[in-house]
Short mmCIF file of N, CA, C and O and ligand atoms in Angstrom, two decimals:
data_model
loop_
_atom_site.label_atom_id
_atom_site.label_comp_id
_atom_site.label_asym_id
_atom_site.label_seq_id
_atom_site.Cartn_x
_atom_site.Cartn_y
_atom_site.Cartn_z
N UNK N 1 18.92 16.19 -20.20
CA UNK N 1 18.84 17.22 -19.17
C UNK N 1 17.56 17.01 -18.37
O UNK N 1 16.42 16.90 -18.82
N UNK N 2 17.88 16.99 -17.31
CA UNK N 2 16.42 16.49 -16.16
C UNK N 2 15.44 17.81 -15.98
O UNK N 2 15.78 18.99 -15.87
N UNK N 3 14.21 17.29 -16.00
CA UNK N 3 13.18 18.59 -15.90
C UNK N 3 13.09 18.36 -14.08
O UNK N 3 13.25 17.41 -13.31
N UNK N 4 12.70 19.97 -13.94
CA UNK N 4 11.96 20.34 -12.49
C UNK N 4 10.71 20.65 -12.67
O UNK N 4 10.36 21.39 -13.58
N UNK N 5 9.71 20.00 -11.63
CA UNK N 5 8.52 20.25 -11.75
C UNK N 5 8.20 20.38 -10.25
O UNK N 5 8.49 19.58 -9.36
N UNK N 6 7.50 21.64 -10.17
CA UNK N 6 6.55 22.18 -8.99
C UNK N 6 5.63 22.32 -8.69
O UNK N 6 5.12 23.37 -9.11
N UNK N 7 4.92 21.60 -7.97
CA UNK N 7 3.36 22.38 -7.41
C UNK N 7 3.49 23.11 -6.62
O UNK N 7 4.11 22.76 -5.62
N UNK N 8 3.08 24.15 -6.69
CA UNK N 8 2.92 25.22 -5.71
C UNK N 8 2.04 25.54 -4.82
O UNK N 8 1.29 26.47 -5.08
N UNK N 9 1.92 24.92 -3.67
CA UNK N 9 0.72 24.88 -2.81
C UNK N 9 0.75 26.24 -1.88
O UNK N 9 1.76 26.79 -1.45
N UNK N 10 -0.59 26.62 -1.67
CA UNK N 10 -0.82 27.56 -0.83
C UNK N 10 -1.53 27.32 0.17
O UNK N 10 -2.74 27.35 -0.09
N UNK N 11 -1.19 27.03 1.54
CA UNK N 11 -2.06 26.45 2.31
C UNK N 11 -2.20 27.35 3.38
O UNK N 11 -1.18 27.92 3.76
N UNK N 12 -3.68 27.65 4.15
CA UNK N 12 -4.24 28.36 5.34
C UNK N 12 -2.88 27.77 6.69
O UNK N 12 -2.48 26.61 6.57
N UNK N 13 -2.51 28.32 7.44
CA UNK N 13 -1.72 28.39 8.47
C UNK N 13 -2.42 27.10 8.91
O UNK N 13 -2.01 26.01 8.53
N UNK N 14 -3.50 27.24 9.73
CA UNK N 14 -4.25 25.95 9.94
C UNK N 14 -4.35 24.69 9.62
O UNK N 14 -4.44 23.82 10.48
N UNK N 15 -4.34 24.45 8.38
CA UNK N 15 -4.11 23.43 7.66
C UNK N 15 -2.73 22.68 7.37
O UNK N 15 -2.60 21.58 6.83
N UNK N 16 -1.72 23.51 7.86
CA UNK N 16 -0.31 23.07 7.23
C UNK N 16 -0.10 21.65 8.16
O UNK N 16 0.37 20.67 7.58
N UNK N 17 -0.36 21.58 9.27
CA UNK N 17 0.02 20.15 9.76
C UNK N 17 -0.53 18.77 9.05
O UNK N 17 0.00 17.67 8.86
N UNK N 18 -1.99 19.36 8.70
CA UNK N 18 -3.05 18.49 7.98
C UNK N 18 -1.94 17.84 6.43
O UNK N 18 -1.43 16.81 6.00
N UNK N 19 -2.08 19.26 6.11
CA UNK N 19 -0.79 19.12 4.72
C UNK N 19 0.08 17.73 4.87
O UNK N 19 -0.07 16.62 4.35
N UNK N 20 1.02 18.20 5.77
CA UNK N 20 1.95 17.18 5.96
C UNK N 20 1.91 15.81 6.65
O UNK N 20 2.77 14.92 6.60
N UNK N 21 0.74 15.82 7.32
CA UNK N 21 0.11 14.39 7.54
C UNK N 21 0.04 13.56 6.35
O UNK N 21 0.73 12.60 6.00
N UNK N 22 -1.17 14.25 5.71
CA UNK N 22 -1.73 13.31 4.54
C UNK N 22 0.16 12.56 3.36
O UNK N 22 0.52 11.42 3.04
N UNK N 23 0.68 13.75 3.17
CA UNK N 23 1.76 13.90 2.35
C UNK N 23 2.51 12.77 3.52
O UNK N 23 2.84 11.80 2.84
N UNK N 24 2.83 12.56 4.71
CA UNK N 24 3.44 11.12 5.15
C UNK N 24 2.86 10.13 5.18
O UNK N 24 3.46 9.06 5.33
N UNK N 25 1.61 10.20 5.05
CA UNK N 25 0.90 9.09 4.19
C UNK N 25 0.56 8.94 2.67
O UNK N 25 -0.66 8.84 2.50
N UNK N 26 1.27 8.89 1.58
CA UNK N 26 0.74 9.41 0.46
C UNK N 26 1.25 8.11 0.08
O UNK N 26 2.04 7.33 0.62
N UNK N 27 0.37 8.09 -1.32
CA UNK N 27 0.69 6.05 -2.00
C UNK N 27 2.02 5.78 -2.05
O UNK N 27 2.21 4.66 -1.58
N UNK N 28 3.23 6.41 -2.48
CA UNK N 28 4.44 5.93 -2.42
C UNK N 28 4.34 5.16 -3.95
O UNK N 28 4.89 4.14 -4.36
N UNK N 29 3.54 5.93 -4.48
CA UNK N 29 3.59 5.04 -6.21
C UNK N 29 4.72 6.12 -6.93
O UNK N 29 5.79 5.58 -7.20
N UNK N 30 4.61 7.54 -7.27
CA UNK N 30 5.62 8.09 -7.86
C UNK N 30 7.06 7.04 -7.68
O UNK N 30 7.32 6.80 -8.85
N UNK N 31 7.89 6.47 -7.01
CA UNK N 31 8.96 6.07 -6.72
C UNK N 31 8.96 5.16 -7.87
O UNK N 31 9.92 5.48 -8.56
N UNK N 32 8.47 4.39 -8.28
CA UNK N 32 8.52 3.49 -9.24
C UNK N 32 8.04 3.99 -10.80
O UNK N 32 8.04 3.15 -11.70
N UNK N 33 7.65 5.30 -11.06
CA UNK N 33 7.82 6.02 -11.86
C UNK N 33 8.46 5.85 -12.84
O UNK N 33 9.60 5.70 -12.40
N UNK N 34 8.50 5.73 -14.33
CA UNK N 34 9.84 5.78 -15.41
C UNK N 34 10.72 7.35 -15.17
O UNK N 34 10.15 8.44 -15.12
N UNK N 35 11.66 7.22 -15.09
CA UNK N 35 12.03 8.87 -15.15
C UNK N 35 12.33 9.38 -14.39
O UNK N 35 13.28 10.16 -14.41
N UNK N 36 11.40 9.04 -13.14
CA UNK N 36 11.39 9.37 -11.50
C UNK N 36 12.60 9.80 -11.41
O UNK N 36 13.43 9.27 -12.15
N UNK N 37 13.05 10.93 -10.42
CA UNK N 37 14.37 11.33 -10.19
C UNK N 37 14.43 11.61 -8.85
O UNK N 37 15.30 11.16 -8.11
N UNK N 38 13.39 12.44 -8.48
CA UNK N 38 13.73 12.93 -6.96
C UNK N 38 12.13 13.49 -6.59
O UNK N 38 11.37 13.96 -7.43
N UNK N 39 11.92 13.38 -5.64
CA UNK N 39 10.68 14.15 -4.65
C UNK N 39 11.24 14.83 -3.31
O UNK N 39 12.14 14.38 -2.60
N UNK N 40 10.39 16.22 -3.07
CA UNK N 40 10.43 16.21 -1.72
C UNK N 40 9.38 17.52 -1.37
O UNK N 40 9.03 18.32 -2.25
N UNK N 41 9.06 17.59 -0.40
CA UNK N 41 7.77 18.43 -0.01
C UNK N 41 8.49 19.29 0.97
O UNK N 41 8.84 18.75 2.02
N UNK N 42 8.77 20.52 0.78
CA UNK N 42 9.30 21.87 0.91
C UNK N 42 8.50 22.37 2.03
O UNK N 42 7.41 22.68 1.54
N UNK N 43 8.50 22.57 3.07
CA UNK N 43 7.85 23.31 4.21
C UNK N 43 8.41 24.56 4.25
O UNK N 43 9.64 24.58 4.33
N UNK N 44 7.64 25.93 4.21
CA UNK N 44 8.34 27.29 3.97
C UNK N 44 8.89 27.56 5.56
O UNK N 44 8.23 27.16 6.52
N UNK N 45 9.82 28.11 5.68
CA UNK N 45 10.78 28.79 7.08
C UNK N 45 10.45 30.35 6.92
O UNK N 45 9.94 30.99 7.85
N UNK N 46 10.86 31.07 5.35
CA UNK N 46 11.15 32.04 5.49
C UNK N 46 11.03 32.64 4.20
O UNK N 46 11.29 31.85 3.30
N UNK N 47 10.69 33.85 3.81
CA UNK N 47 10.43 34.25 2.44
C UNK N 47 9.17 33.59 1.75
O UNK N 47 8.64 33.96 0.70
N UNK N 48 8.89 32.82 2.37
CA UNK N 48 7.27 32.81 1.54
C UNK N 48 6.77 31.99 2.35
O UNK N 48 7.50 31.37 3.12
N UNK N 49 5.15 31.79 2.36
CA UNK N 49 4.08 31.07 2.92
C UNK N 49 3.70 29.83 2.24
O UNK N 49 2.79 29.10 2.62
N UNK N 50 4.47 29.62 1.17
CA UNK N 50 3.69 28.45 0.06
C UNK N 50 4.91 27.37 0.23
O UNK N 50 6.10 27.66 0.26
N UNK N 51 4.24 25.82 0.34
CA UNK N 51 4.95 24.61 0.08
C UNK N 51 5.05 24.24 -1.22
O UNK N 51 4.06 24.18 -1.95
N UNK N 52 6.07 24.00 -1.57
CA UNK N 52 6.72 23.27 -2.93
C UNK N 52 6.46 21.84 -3.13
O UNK N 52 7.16 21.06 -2.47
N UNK N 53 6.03 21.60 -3.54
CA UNK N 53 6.71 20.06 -4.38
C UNK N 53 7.09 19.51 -5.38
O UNK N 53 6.65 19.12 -6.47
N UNK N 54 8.37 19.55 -4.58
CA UNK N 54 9.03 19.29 -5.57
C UNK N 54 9.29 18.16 -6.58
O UNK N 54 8.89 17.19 -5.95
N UNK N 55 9.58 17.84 -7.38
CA UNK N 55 9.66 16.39 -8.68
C UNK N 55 10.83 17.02 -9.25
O UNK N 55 11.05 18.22 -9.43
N UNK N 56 11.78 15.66 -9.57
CA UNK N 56 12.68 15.59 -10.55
C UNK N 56 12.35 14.75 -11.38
O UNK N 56 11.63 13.79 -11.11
N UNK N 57 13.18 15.15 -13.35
CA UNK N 57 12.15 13.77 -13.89
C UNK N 57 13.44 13.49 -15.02
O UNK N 57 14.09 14.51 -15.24
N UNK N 58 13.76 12.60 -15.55
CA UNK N 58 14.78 12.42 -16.86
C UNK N 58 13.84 13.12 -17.91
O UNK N 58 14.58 13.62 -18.76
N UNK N 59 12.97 13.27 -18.11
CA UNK N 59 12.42 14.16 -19.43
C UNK N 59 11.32 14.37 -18.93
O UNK N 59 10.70 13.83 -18.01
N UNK N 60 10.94 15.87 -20.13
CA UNK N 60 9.14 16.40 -20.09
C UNK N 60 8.49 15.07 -20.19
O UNK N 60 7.90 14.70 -19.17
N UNK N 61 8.48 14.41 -21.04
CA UNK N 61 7.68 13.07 -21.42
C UNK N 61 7.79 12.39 -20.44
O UNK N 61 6.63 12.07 -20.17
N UNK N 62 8.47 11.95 -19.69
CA UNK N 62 8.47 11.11 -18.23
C UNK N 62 7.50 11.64 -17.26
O UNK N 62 6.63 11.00 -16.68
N UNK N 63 7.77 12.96 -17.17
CA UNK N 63 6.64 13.38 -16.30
C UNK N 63 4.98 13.81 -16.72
O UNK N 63 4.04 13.92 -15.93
N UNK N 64 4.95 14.06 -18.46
CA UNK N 64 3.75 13.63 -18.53
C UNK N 64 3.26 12.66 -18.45
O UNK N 64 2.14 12.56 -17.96
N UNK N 65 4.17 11.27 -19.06
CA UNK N 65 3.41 9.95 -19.09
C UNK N 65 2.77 9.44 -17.31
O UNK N 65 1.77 8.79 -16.98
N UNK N 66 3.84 10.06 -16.50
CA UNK N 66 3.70 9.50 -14.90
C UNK N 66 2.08 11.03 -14.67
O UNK N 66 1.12 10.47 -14.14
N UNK N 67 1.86 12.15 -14.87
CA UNK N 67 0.47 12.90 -14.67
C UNK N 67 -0.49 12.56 -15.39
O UNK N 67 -1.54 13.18 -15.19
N UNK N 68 -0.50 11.49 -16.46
CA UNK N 68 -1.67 11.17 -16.97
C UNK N 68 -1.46 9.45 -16.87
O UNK N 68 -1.73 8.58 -17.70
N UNK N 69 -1.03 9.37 -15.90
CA UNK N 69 -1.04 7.76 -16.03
C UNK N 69 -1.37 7.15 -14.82
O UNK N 69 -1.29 7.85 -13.81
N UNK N 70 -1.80 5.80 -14.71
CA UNK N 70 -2.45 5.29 -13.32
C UNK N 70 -1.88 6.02 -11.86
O UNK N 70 -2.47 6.60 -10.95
N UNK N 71 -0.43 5.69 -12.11
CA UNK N 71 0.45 6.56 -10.51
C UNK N 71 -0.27 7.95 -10.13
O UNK N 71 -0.27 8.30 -8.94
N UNK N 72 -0.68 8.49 -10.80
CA UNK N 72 -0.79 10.00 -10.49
C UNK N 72 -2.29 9.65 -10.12
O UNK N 72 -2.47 9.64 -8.90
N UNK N 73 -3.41 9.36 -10.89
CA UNK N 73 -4.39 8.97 -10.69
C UNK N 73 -4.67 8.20 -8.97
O UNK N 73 -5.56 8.39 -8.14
N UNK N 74 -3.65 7.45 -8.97
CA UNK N 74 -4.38 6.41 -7.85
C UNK N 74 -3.30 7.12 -6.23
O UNK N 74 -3.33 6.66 -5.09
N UNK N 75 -2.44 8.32 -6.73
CA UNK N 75 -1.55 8.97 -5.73
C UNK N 75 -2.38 10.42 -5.48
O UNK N 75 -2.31 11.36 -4.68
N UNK N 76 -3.14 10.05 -6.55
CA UNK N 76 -3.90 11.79 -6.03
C UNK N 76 -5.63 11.30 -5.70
O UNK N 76 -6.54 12.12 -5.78
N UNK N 77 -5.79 10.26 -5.44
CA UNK N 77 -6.87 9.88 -5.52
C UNK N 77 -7.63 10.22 -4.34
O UNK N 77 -8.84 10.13 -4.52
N UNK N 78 -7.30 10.56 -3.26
CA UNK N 78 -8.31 10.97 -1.86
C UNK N 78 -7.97 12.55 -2.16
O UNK N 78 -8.83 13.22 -1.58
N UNK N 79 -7.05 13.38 -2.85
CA UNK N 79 -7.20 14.20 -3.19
C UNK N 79 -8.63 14.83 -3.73
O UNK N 79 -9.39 15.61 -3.16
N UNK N 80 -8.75 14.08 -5.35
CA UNK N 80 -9.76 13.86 -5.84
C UNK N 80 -11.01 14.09 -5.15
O UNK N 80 -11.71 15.09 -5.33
N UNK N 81 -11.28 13.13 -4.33
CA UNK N 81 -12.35 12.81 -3.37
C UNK N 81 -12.26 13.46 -2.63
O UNK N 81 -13.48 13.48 -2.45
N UNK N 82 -11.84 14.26 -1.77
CA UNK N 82 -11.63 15.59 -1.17
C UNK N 82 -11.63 17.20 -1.41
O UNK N 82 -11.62 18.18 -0.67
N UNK N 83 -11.64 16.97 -2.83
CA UNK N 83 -11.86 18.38 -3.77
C UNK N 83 -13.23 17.98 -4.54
O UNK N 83 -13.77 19.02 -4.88
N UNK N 84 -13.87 17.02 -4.88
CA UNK N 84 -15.26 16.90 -5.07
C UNK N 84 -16.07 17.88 -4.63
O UNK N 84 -16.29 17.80 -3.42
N UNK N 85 -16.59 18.80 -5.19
CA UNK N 85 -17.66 19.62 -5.34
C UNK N 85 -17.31 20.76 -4.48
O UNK N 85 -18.07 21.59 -3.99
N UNK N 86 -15.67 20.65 -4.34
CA UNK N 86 -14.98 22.03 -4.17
C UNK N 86 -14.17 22.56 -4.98
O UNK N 86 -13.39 23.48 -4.76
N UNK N 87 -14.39 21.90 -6.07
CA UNK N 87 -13.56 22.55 -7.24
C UNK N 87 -12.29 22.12 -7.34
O UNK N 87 -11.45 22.36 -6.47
N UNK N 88 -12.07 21.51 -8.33
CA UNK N 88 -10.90 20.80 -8.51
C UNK N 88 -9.30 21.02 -8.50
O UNK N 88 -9.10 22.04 -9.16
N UNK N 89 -8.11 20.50 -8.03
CA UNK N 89 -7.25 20.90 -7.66
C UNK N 89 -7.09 21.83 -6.87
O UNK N 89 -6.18 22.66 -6.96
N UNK N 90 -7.99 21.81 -6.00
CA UNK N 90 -7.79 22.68 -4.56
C UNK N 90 -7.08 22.23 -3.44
O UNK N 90 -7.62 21.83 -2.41
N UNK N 91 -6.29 22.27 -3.56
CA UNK N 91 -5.74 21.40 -2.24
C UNK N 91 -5.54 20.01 -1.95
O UNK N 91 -5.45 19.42 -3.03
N UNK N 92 -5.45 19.38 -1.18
CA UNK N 92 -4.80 18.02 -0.53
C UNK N 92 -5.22 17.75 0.80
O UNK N 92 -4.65 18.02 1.86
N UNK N 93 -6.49 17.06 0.55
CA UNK N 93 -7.60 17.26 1.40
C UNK N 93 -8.40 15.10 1.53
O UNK N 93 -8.72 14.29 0.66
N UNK N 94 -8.38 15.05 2.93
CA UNK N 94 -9.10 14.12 3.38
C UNK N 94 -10.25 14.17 4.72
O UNK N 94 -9.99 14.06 5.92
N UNK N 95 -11.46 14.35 4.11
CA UNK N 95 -12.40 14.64 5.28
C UNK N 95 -12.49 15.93 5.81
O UNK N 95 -13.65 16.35 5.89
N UNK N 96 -11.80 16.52 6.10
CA UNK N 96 -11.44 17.70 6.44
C UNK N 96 -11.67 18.94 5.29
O UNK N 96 -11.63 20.15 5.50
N UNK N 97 -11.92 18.21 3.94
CA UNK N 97 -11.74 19.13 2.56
C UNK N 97 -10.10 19.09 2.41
O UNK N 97 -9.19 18.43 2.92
N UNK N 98 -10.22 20.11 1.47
CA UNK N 98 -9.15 20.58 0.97
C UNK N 98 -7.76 21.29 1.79
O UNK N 98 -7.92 22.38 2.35
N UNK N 99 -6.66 20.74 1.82
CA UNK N 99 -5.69 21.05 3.00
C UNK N 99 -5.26 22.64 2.21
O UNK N 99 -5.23 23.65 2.92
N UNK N 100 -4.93 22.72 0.65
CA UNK N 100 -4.57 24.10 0.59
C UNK N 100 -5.68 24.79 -0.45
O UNK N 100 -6.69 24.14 -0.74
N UNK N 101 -5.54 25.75 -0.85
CA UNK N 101 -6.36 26.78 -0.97
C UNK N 101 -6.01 27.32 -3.00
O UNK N 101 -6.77 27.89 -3.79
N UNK N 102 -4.68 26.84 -3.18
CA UNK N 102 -4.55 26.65 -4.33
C UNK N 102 -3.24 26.02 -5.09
O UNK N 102 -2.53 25.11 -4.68
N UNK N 103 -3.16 26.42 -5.75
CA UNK N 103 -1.78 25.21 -6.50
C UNK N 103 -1.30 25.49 -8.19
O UNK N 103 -1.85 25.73 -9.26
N UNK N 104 -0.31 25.34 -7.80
CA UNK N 104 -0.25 26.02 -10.13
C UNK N 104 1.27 24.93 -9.96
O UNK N 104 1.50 24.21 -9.00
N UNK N 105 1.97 25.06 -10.94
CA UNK N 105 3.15 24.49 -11.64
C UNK N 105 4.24 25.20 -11.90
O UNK N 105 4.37 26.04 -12.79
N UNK N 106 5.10 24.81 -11.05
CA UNK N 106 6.46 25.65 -12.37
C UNK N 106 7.01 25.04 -12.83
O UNK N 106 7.49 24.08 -12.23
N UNK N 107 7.16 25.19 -13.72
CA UNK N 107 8.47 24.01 -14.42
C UNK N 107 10.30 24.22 -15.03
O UNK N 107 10.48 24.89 -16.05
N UNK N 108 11.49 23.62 -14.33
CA UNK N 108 12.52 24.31 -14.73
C UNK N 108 13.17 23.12 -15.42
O UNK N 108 12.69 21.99 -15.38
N UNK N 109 14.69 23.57 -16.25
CA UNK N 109 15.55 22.60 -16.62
C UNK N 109 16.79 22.31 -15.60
O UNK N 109 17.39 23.19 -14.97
N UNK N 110 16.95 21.47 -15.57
CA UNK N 110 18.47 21.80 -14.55
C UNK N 110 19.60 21.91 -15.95
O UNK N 110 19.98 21.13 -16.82
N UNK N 111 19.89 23.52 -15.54
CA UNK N 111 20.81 23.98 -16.22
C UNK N 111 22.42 23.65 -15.87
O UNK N 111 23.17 23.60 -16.83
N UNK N 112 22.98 23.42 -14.53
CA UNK N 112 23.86 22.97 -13.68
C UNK N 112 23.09 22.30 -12.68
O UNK N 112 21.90 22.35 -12.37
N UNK N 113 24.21 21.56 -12.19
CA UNK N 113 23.72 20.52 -10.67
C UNK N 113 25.14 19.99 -10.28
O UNK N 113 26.06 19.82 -11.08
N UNK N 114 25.18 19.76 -9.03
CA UNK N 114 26.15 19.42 -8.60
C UNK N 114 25.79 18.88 -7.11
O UNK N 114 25.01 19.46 -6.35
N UNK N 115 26.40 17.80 -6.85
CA UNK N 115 26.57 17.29 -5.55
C UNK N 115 27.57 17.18 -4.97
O UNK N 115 28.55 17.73 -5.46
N UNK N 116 27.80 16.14 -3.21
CA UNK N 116 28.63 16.33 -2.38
C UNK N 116 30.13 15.73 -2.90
O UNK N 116 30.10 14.64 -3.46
N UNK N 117 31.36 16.35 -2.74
CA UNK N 117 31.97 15.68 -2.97
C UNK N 117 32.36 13.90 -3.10
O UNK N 117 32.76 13.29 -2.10
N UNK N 118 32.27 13.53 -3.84
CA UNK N 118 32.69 11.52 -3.37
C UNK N 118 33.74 11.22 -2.50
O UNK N 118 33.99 10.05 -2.22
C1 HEM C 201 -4.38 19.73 -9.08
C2 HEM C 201 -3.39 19.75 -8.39
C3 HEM C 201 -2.97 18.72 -7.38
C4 HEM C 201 -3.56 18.33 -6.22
C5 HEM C 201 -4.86 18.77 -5.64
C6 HEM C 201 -2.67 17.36 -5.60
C7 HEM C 201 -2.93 16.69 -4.42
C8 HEM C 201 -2.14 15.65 -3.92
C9 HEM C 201 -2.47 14.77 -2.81
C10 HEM C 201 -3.69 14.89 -1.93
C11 HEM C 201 -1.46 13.88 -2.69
C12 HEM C 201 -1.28 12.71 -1.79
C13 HEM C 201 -1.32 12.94 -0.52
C14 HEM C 201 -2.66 12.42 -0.12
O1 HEM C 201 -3.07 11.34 -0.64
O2 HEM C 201 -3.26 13.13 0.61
C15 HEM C 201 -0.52 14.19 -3.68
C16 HEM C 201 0.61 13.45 -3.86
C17 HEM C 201 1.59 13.79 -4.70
N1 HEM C 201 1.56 14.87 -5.55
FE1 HEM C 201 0.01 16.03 -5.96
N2 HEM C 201 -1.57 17.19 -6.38
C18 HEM C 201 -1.72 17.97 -7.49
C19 HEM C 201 -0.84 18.08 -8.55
C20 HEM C 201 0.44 17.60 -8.51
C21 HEM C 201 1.47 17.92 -9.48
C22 HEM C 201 1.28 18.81 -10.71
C23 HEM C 201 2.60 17.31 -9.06
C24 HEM C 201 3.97 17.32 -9.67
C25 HEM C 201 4.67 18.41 -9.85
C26 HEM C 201 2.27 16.57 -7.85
C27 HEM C 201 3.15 15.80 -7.17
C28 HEM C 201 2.77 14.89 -6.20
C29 HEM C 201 3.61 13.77 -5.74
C30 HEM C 201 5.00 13.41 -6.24
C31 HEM C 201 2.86 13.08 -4.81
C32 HEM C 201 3.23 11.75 -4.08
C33 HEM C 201 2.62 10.63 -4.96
C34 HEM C 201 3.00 9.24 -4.49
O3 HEM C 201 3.31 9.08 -3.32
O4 HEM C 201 2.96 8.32 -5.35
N3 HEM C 201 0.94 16.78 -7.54
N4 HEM C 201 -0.93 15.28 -4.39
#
């Protein structure tokens, strides 16, 4: 059963283009991931102010081994360097600081799923 995993970003109005800049430039290492299932970065329309990102993974263990392992490290790495001595996991930030303001996790199972007809 495939896990869902979320960051939950909260980003200043201001910043949201910044957001999605950096994020169309981002390492493109997750893809080669063990487990890897799906990505995609959620821009809010309506009902809330916060961007998702989203991860699909074949197991919990897939997606820990890929958050504590080089990919995550070297995909969050101007992150890193952009939250330096602003407190860590703040945002998604190059030069500019930190693009959001905060960030947590949710995590689901896919209980059902279904796609387009074949
Ligand atoms: C402490 C919290 C986190 C911060 C500050 C953060 C920040 C970032 C940044 C800055 C990037 C790349 C874009 C860029 O280089 O600017 C990025 C990429 C990414 N983040 Fe996070 N992130 C965090 C946690 C997470 C978590 C928990 C997940 C999974 C649910 C996640 C999923 C991703 C994915 C899939 C990418 C693309 C990586 C790639 O292209 O290889 N991030 N994140």
């Amino acid at each position: 059963m495939s896990v869902v995993k979320i960051n939950v970003l909260t980003v200043p109005a201001e910043m949201r283009e910044e957001l999605e800049r950096r994020f169309s430039n981002r390492a493109g290492m997750v893809e080669s991931a063990d487990g890897f299932e799906w990505f995609e970065l959620l821009r809010p329309v309506e009902g809330t102010e916060r961007y998702l990102v989203y991860t699909r993974w074949r197991s919990e263990e897939d997606f820990q081994k890929w958050q504590q392992g080089q990919a995550f490290q070297r995909g969050h790495a101007q992150a890193a360097a952009a939250g330096q001595g602003q407190g860590q996991g703040q945002g998604h930030g190059h030069g500019q600081g930190p693009a959001a303001t905060g960030s947590e996790v949710w995590t689901f199972e896919v209980a059902e799923s279904t796609g387009p007809k074949a």
